[in-house]
Amino acid sequence: MRFHFTTEELTQRIVCNLEKRVHLQDPESLGPRLAPALESCNGPELRLDLRFHTASWMANPAKNVHGGIVAAILDTTMGITTGVIYNQMTPTVTMTVNYSLPVPLDTDVICRAHVIHTGSTTAQTEGYIVAADRPDRILASATGVFYVAPGRAPAAQP
């Protein structure tokens, strides 16, 4: 299955998705507390960059961002990327996270996700996190498989 988006089309879908997430989620849940913002995207490449601010509540005992929060940032970004392409919720089937360097607190990080394979019932996506002020150093990366409900119309024309 092939998808073709302009960057403008993908941007509109992402902005709509981020706005819905804020309104639909329980304010006490993790989603709104992560509060991602659109940094950039590329429609033809099926790529999305979200900006997150790391805060003190995310700390592990070593005073860095807890690995579970790092995984949540990756999962959130990869899930949104896949979901806006298929125009549906795409729950995570599997995800593998690699922690390369500590993710610092009280800074902005960019999580980039890119859909690398689209299928009729799953999509494979990869992502990575960098500090906004050090985009050359990957702090963590992940690959994931996301479920796509069969029988739904694709979000874009093949």
Short mmCIF file of N, CA and C in Angstrom, two decimals:
data_model
loop_
_atom_site.label_atom_id
_atom_site.label_comp_id
_atom_site.label_asym_id
_atom_site.label_seq_id
_atom_site.Cartn_x
_atom_site.Cartn_y
_atom_site.Cartn_z
N MET A 1 0.85 -1.17 0.00
CA MET A 1 0.00 0.00 0.00
C MET A 1 0.90 1.24 0.00
N ARG A 2 0.64 2.13 -0.91
CA ARG A 2 1.45 3.34 -1.01
C ARG A 2 0.58 4.55 -0.68
N PHE A 3 1.18 5.47 0.03
CA PHE A 3 0.50 6.70 0.40
C PHE A 3 1.24 7.88 -0.18
N HIS A 4 0.49 8.86 -0.62
CA HIS A 4 1.08 10.07 -1.18
C HIS A 4 0.46 11.27 -0.49
N PHE A 5 1.27 12.00 0.25
CA PHE A 5 0.82 13.21 0.93
C PHE A 5 1.72 14.36 0.54
N THR A 6 1.13 15.53 0.45
CA THR A 6 1.96 16.72 0.41
C THR A 6 2.29 17.06 1.86
N THR A 7 3.29 17.87 2.06
CA THR A 7 3.63 18.27 3.42
C THR A 7 2.48 19.07 4.04
N GLU A 8 1.80 19.87 3.23
CA GLU A 8 0.65 20.65 3.74
C GLU A 8 -0.47 19.72 4.21
N GLU A 9 -0.78 18.68 3.43
CA GLU A 9 -1.82 17.73 3.82
C GLU A 9 -1.46 17.03 5.13
N LEU A 10 -0.22 16.57 5.23
CA LEU A 10 0.20 15.87 6.44
C LEU A 10 0.19 16.82 7.63
N THR A 11 0.62 18.05 7.44
CA THR A 11 0.61 19.04 8.52
C THR A 11 -0.81 19.25 9.04
N GLN A 12 -1.78 19.39 8.15
CA GLN A 12 -3.18 19.58 8.58
C GLN A 12 -3.67 18.39 9.39
N ARG A 13 -3.36 17.19 8.96
CA ARG A 13 -3.78 15.99 9.69
C ARG A 13 -3.15 15.94 11.08
N ILE A 14 -1.87 16.29 11.17
CA ILE A 14 -1.16 16.22 12.44
C ILE A 14 -1.71 17.26 13.41
N VAL A 15 -1.90 18.47 12.95
CA VAL A 15 -2.43 19.54 13.81
C VAL A 15 -3.81 19.13 14.34
N CYS A 16 -4.65 18.59 13.48
CA CYS A 16 -5.97 18.14 13.90
C CYS A 16 -5.84 17.02 14.94
N ASN A 17 -4.94 16.07 14.71
CA ASN A 17 -4.74 14.96 15.64
C ASN A 17 -4.27 15.46 17.00
N LEU A 18 -3.31 16.37 17.02
CA LEU A 18 -2.80 16.89 18.29
C LEU A 18 -3.87 17.64 19.05
N GLU A 19 -4.70 18.41 18.35
CA GLU A 19 -5.79 19.13 19.01
C GLU A 19 -6.81 18.16 19.61
N LYS A 20 -7.17 17.10 18.87
CA LYS A 20 -8.11 16.10 19.36
C LYS A 20 -7.58 15.41 20.61
N ARG A 21 -6.30 15.07 20.60
CA ARG A 21 -5.69 14.36 21.73
C ARG A 21 -5.86 15.14 23.02
N VAL A 22 -5.67 16.44 22.96
CA VAL A 22 -5.78 17.27 24.16
C VAL A 22 -7.21 17.27 24.68
N HIS A 23 -8.18 17.33 23.78
CA HIS A 23 -9.58 17.42 24.20
C HIS A 23 -10.17 16.08 24.62
N LEU A 24 -9.68 14.98 24.06
CA LEU A 24 -10.28 13.68 24.33
C LEU A 24 -9.69 12.95 25.53
N GLN A 25 -8.50 13.32 25.94
CA GLN A 25 -7.83 12.57 27.00
C GLN A 25 -8.12 13.15 28.37
N ASP A 26 -8.09 12.27 29.33
CA ASP A 26 -8.21 12.68 30.73
C ASP A 26 -7.02 13.58 31.05
N PRO A 27 -7.27 14.78 31.59
CA PRO A 27 -6.15 15.70 31.87
C PRO A 27 -5.11 15.13 32.83
N GLU A 28 -5.48 14.13 33.61
CA GLU A 28 -4.54 13.52 34.55
C GLU A 28 -3.72 12.41 33.92
N SER A 29 -4.03 12.02 32.67
CA SER A 29 -3.29 10.92 32.03
C SER A 29 -1.96 11.43 31.48
N LEU A 30 -1.15 10.50 31.04
CA LEU A 30 0.19 10.83 30.55
C LEU A 30 0.16 11.65 29.27
N GLY A 31 -0.76 11.36 28.36
CA GLY A 31 -0.80 12.03 27.06
C GLY A 31 -0.75 13.55 27.14
N PRO A 32 -1.69 14.20 27.82
CA PRO A 32 -1.64 15.65 27.91
C PRO A 32 -0.43 16.17 28.67
N ARG A 33 0.09 15.38 29.60
CA ARG A 33 1.27 15.83 30.34
C ARG A 33 2.52 15.84 29.47
N LEU A 34 2.55 14.98 28.45
CA LEU A 34 3.68 15.01 27.52
C LEU A 34 3.60 16.22 26.60
N ALA A 35 2.39 16.59 26.20
CA ALA A 35 2.10 17.80 25.42
C ALA A 35 3.04 18.02 24.24
N PRO A 36 3.01 17.13 23.25
CA PRO A 36 3.88 17.34 22.09
C PRO A 36 3.40 18.50 21.23
N ALA A 37 4.34 19.12 20.54
CA ALA A 37 4.03 20.18 19.59
C ALA A 37 4.66 19.81 18.25
N LEU A 38 4.00 20.18 17.19
CA LEU A 38 4.54 19.90 15.86
C LEU A 38 5.79 20.74 15.63
N GLU A 39 6.87 20.07 15.32
CA GLU A 39 8.13 20.74 14.97
C GLU A 39 8.22 20.87 13.45
N SER A 40 8.04 19.76 12.74
CA SER A 40 8.05 19.78 11.28
C SER A 40 7.52 18.43 10.79
N CYS A 41 7.25 18.36 9.50
CA CYS A 41 6.88 17.09 8.90
C CYS A 41 7.22 17.14 7.42
N ASN A 42 7.19 15.97 6.80
CA ASN A 42 7.45 15.86 5.38
C ASN A 42 6.47 14.83 4.82
N GLY A 43 5.49 15.30 4.08
CA GLY A 43 4.46 14.42 3.53
C GLY A 43 4.99 13.32 2.65
N PRO A 44 5.78 13.66 1.61
CA PRO A 44 6.27 12.59 0.72
C PRO A 44 7.12 11.54 1.44
N GLU A 45 7.83 11.93 2.50
CA GLU A 45 8.67 10.98 3.25
C GLU A 45 7.92 10.28 4.38
N LEU A 46 6.64 10.63 4.60
CA LEU A 46 5.85 10.08 5.71
C LEU A 46 6.60 10.24 7.03
N ARG A 47 7.12 11.46 7.27
CA ARG A 47 7.95 11.75 8.43
C ARG A 47 7.34 12.86 9.26
N LEU A 48 7.47 12.72 10.58
CA LEU A 48 6.94 13.69 11.53
C LEU A 48 7.97 13.95 12.62
N ASP A 49 8.15 15.21 12.97
CA ASP A 49 9.00 15.60 14.10
C ASP A 49 8.12 16.31 15.13
N LEU A 50 8.12 15.79 16.35
CA LEU A 50 7.39 16.43 17.45
C LEU A 50 8.38 16.93 18.49
N ARG A 51 8.06 18.06 19.09
CA ARG A 51 8.88 18.65 20.16
C ARG A 51 8.20 18.36 21.49
N PHE A 52 9.00 17.90 22.45
CA PHE A 52 8.54 17.64 23.81
C PHE A 52 9.44 18.41 24.76
N HIS A 53 8.88 18.89 25.86
CA HIS A 53 9.71 19.50 26.91
C HIS A 53 9.84 18.50 28.04
N THR A 54 11.06 18.20 28.43
CA THR A 54 11.27 17.27 29.54
C THR A 54 11.21 18.05 30.85
N ALA A 55 10.46 17.52 31.78
CA ALA A 55 10.21 18.22 33.05
C ALA A 55 10.63 17.34 34.23
N SER A 56 10.70 17.95 35.39
CA SER A 56 11.19 17.25 36.59
C SER A 56 10.36 16.03 36.95
N TRP A 57 9.06 16.03 36.65
CA TRP A 57 8.23 14.87 36.99
C TRP A 57 8.64 13.62 36.19
N MET A 58 9.43 13.79 35.14
CA MET A 58 9.88 12.68 34.30
C MET A 58 11.15 12.02 34.82
N ALA A 59 11.69 12.49 35.91
CA ALA A 59 13.03 12.08 36.38
C ALA A 59 13.08 10.63 36.87
N ASN A 60 14.22 10.01 36.60
CA ASN A 60 14.56 8.74 37.22
C ASN A 60 15.51 9.06 38.40
N PRO A 61 15.95 8.07 39.18
CA PRO A 61 16.85 8.37 40.30
C PRO A 61 18.17 9.02 39.89
N ALA A 62 18.59 8.83 38.64
CA ALA A 62 19.85 9.43 38.18
C ALA A 62 19.66 10.87 37.69
N LYS A 63 18.45 11.40 37.83
CA LYS A 63 18.13 12.78 37.43
C LYS A 63 18.18 12.99 35.91
N ASN A 64 17.81 11.94 35.16
CA ASN A 64 17.59 12.03 33.72
C ASN A 64 16.14 11.62 33.48
N VAL A 65 15.70 11.70 32.22
CA VAL A 65 14.34 11.26 31.91
C VAL A 65 14.26 9.75 32.06
N HIS A 66 13.25 9.29 32.78
CA HIS A 66 13.02 7.87 33.02
C HIS A 66 12.83 7.15 31.69
N GLY A 67 13.36 5.94 31.60
CA GLY A 67 13.27 5.15 30.37
C GLY A 67 11.85 4.90 29.91
N GLY A 68 10.93 4.78 30.84
CA GLY A 68 9.52 4.58 30.46
C GLY A 68 8.94 5.81 29.78
N ILE A 69 9.36 6.98 30.21
CA ILE A 69 8.92 8.22 29.57
C ILE A 69 9.55 8.34 28.19
N VAL A 70 10.83 7.98 28.09
CA VAL A 70 11.50 7.98 26.78
C VAL A 70 10.72 7.08 25.82
N ALA A 71 10.35 5.88 26.28
CA ALA A 71 9.58 4.96 25.45
C ALA A 71 8.22 5.56 25.09
N ALA A 72 7.59 6.24 26.04
CA ALA A 72 6.29 6.86 25.77
C ALA A 72 6.41 7.96 24.71
N ILE A 73 7.47 8.74 24.75
CA ILE A 73 7.68 9.78 23.74
C ILE A 73 7.84 9.15 22.36
N LEU A 74 8.64 8.10 22.28
CA LEU A 74 8.83 7.41 21.00
C LEU A 74 7.52 6.78 20.53
N ASP A 75 6.81 6.09 21.41
CA ASP A 75 5.56 5.42 21.07
C ASP A 75 4.52 6.45 20.62
N THR A 76 4.43 7.55 21.33
CA THR A 76 3.47 8.60 20.98
C THR A 76 3.75 9.15 19.59
N THR A 77 5.00 9.47 19.31
CA THR A 77 5.34 10.06 18.02
C THR A 77 5.15 9.07 16.89
N MET A 78 5.60 7.84 17.08
CA MET A 78 5.43 6.83 16.04
C MET A 78 3.96 6.50 15.83
N GLY A 79 3.19 6.44 16.92
CA GLY A 79 1.76 6.15 16.81
C GLY A 79 0.99 7.25 16.10
N ILE A 80 1.30 8.50 16.41
CA ILE A 80 0.64 9.62 15.72
C ILE A 80 1.01 9.59 14.24
N THR A 81 2.27 9.36 13.94
CA THR A 81 2.70 9.33 12.54
C THR A 81 1.93 8.27 11.76
N THR A 82 1.88 7.07 12.31
CA THR A 82 1.16 5.99 11.64
C THR A 82 -0.33 6.28 11.57
N GLY A 83 -0.89 6.77 12.67
CA GLY A 83 -2.34 7.03 12.72
C GLY A 83 -2.81 8.08 11.73
N VAL A 84 -2.05 9.15 11.57
CA VAL A 84 -2.50 10.19 10.63
C VAL A 84 -2.39 9.71 9.18
N ILE A 85 -1.47 8.82 8.91
CA ILE A 85 -1.34 8.29 7.55
C ILE A 85 -2.52 7.38 7.21
N TYR A 86 -2.92 6.54 8.15
CA TYR A 86 -4.04 5.62 7.93
C TYR A 86 -5.39 6.23 8.31
N ASN A 87 -5.38 7.40 8.93
CA ASN A 87 -6.60 8.09 9.35
C ASN A 87 -7.42 7.25 10.33
N GLN A 88 -6.73 6.65 11.29
CA GLN A 88 -7.38 5.85 12.33
C GLN A 88 -6.42 5.65 13.49
N MET A 89 -6.94 5.19 14.60
CA MET A 89 -6.08 4.82 15.72
C MET A 89 -5.28 3.59 15.30
N THR A 90 -4.00 3.61 15.62
CA THR A 90 -3.13 2.48 15.26
C THR A 90 -2.39 2.03 16.52
N PRO A 91 -2.99 1.13 17.29
CA PRO A 91 -2.35 0.67 18.53
C PRO A 91 -1.02 -0.02 18.27
N THR A 92 -0.14 0.09 19.22
CA THR A 92 1.18 -0.53 19.12
C THR A 92 1.05 -2.04 19.30
N VAL A 93 1.65 -2.79 18.38
CA VAL A 93 1.71 -4.25 18.48
C VAL A 93 3.00 -4.63 19.19
N THR A 94 4.13 -4.13 18.69
CA THR A 94 5.42 -4.36 19.32
C THR A 94 6.26 -3.09 19.17
N MET A 95 7.18 -2.92 20.11
CA MET A 95 8.10 -1.79 20.03
C MET A 95 9.40 -2.19 20.71
N THR A 96 10.51 -1.89 20.06
CA THR A 96 11.83 -2.13 20.62
C THR A 96 12.52 -0.78 20.78
N VAL A 97 12.99 -0.50 21.99
CA VAL A 97 13.63 0.78 22.28
C VAL A 97 15.11 0.54 22.57
N ASN A 98 15.94 1.42 22.03
CA ASN A 98 17.37 1.40 22.30
C ASN A 98 17.74 2.72 22.96
N TYR A 99 18.34 2.63 24.13
CA TYR A 99 18.73 3.81 24.90
C TYR A 99 20.23 4.04 24.68
N SER A 100 20.58 5.09 23.93
CA SER A 100 21.98 5.35 23.59
C SER A 100 22.66 6.27 24.59
N LEU A 101 21.98 7.34 24.97
CA LEU A 101 22.52 8.34 25.90
C LEU A 101 21.40 8.81 26.82
N PRO A 102 21.72 9.31 28.00
CA PRO A 102 20.67 9.82 28.88
C PRO A 102 19.93 11.00 28.22
N VAL A 103 18.63 11.03 28.40
CA VAL A 103 17.82 12.15 27.92
C VAL A 103 17.73 13.15 29.08
N PRO A 104 18.23 14.37 28.87
CA PRO A 104 18.30 15.34 29.96
C PRO A 104 16.93 15.91 30.34
N LEU A 105 16.85 16.35 31.59
CA LEU A 105 15.65 17.02 32.09
C LEU A 105 15.70 18.51 31.76
N ASP A 106 14.52 19.13 31.84
CA ASP A 106 14.38 20.58 31.67
C ASP A 106 14.98 21.09 30.36
N THR A 107 14.67 20.38 29.29
CA THR A 107 15.13 20.80 27.96
C THR A 107 14.10 20.36 26.94
N ASP A 108 14.20 20.86 25.73
CA ASP A 108 13.34 20.41 24.65
C ASP A 108 14.05 19.30 23.88
N VAL A 109 13.28 18.28 23.54
CA VAL A 109 13.78 17.20 22.70
C VAL A 109 12.88 17.09 21.48
N ILE A 110 13.47 16.61 20.40
CA ILE A 110 12.74 16.38 19.17
C ILE A 110 12.68 14.88 18.95
N CYS A 111 11.48 14.39 18.69
CA CYS A 111 11.32 12.97 18.35
C CYS A 111 10.88 12.93 16.89
N ARG A 112 11.67 12.25 16.08
CA ARG A 112 11.38 12.10 14.65
C ARG A 112 10.91 10.68 14.40
N ALA A 113 9.80 10.55 13.69
CA ALA A 113 9.29 9.23 13.31
C ALA A 113 9.07 9.18 11.81
N HIS A 114 9.25 8.00 11.27
CA HIS A 114 9.18 7.79 9.83
C HIS A 114 8.56 6.42 9.58
N VAL A 115 7.50 6.36 8.78
CA VAL A 115 6.90 5.08 8.44
C VAL A 115 7.76 4.43 7.37
N ILE A 116 8.24 3.21 7.67
CA ILE A 116 9.14 2.55 6.73
C ILE A 116 8.48 1.42 5.94
N HIS A 117 7.30 0.96 6.41
CA HIS A 117 6.57 -0.06 5.66
C HIS A 117 5.09 0.08 5.96
N THR A 118 4.28 0.11 4.91
CA THR A 118 2.83 0.14 5.09
C THR A 118 2.24 -1.14 4.54
N GLY A 119 1.30 -1.69 5.28
CA GLY A 119 0.63 -2.90 4.84
C GLY A 119 -0.87 -2.77 5.04
N SER A 120 -1.59 -3.84 4.82
CA SER A 120 -3.04 -3.78 4.94
C SER A 120 -3.51 -3.89 6.39
N THR A 121 -2.73 -4.53 7.27
CA THR A 121 -3.14 -4.64 8.68
C THR A 121 -2.08 -4.18 9.67
N THR A 122 -0.88 -3.86 9.20
CA THR A 122 0.16 -3.33 10.08
C THR A 122 1.01 -2.31 9.32
N ALA A 123 1.69 -1.50 10.09
CA ALA A 123 2.68 -0.57 9.54
C ALA A 123 3.89 -0.62 10.45
N GLN A 124 5.06 -0.51 9.86
CA GLN A 124 6.29 -0.48 10.65
C GLN A 124 6.84 0.94 10.62
N THR A 125 7.20 1.42 11.79
CA THR A 125 7.65 2.80 11.94
C THR A 125 8.93 2.80 12.78
N GLU A 126 9.81 3.74 12.48
CA GLU A 126 11.01 3.91 13.31
C GLU A 126 11.06 5.35 13.78
N GLY A 127 11.74 5.54 14.92
CA GLY A 127 11.84 6.88 15.46
C GLY A 127 13.10 7.05 16.29
N TYR A 128 13.44 8.31 16.53
CA TYR A 128 14.57 8.58 17.41
C TYR A 128 14.39 9.94 18.07
N ILE A 129 15.08 10.10 19.19
CA ILE A 129 15.02 11.33 19.98
C ILE A 129 16.39 11.99 19.97
N VAL A 130 16.39 13.31 19.78
CA VAL A 130 17.60 14.13 19.90
C VAL A 130 17.26 15.33 20.78
N ALA A 131 18.26 15.90 21.44
CA ALA A 131 18.06 17.16 22.14
C ALA A 131 17.90 18.23 21.07
N ALA A 132 16.98 19.18 21.29
CA ALA A 132 16.73 20.22 20.29
C ALA A 132 17.99 21.01 19.97
N ASP A 133 18.85 21.20 20.97
CA ASP A 133 20.08 21.97 20.75
C ASP A 133 21.26 21.10 20.29
N ARG A 134 21.06 19.79 20.17
CA ARG A 134 22.11 18.88 19.70
C ARG A 134 21.51 17.84 18.75
N PRO A 135 21.00 18.27 17.60
CA PRO A 135 20.32 17.33 16.71
C PRO A 135 21.22 16.28 16.08
N ASP A 136 22.51 16.40 16.28
CA ASP A 136 23.46 15.43 15.71
C ASP A 136 23.67 14.20 16.59
N ARG A 137 23.14 14.22 17.83
CA ARG A 137 23.34 13.10 18.77
C ARG A 137 22.03 12.40 19.07
N ILE A 138 21.92 11.16 18.66
CA ILE A 138 20.71 10.38 18.95
C ILE A 138 20.78 9.89 20.38
N LEU A 139 19.75 10.22 21.16
CA LEU A 139 19.69 9.83 22.57
C LEU A 139 19.01 8.47 22.75
N ALA A 140 17.99 8.23 21.94
CA ALA A 140 17.25 6.96 22.01
C ALA A 140 16.60 6.74 20.66
N SER A 141 16.37 5.47 20.34
CA SER A 141 15.71 5.14 19.07
C SER A 141 14.78 3.96 19.28
N ALA A 142 13.89 3.76 18.33
CA ALA A 142 12.93 2.65 18.44
C ALA A 142 12.42 2.25 17.08
N THR A 143 11.96 1.02 17.01
CA THR A 143 11.17 0.55 15.87
C THR A 143 9.88 -0.01 16.45
N GLY A 144 8.82 0.09 15.70
CA GLY A 144 7.55 -0.41 16.18
C GLY A 144 6.67 -0.90 15.05
N VAL A 145 5.80 -1.83 15.39
CA VAL A 145 4.77 -2.31 14.48
C VAL A 145 3.44 -1.85 15.06
N PHE A 146 2.62 -1.25 14.21
CA PHE A 146 1.34 -0.69 14.64
C PHE A 146 0.21 -1.36 13.87
N TYR A 147 -0.88 -1.67 14.59
CA TYR A 147 -2.02 -2.37 14.02
C TYR A 147 -2.89 -1.40 13.23
N VAL A 148 -3.32 -1.85 12.06
CA VAL A 148 -4.22 -1.09 11.21
C VAL A 148 -5.48 -1.93 11.02
N ALA A 149 -6.63 -1.37 11.37
CA ALA A 149 -7.88 -2.11 11.23
C ALA A 149 -8.14 -2.40 9.75
N PRO A 150 -8.40 -3.66 9.40
CA PRO A 150 -8.64 -4.00 8.00
C PRO A 150 -9.99 -3.46 7.53
N GLY A 151 -10.07 -3.26 6.22
CA GLY A 151 -11.33 -2.85 5.65
C GLY A 151 -11.61 -1.36 5.70
N ARG A 152 -10.75 -0.60 6.31
CA ARG A 152 -10.94 0.85 6.36
C ARG A 152 -10.36 1.46 5.09
N ALA A 153 -10.98 2.51 4.64
CA ALA A 153 -10.47 3.21 3.45
C ALA A 153 -9.14 3.86 3.80
N PRO A 154 -8.17 3.81 2.90
CA PRO A 154 -6.89 4.47 3.19
C PRO A 154 -7.07 5.97 3.32
N ALA A 155 -6.15 6.58 4.04
CA ALA A 155 -6.23 8.02 4.29
C ALA A 155 -5.85 8.84 3.08
N ALA A 156 -5.12 8.26 2.16
CA ALA A 156 -4.70 8.99 0.96
C ALA A 156 -4.86 8.06 -0.24
N GLN A 157 -4.93 8.64 -1.39
CA GLN A 157 -5.09 7.83 -2.57
C GLN A 157 -3.78 7.15 -2.93
N PRO A 158 -3.84 5.86 -3.28
CA PRO A 158 -2.62 5.14 -3.67
C PRO A 158 -2.05 5.66 -4.98
#
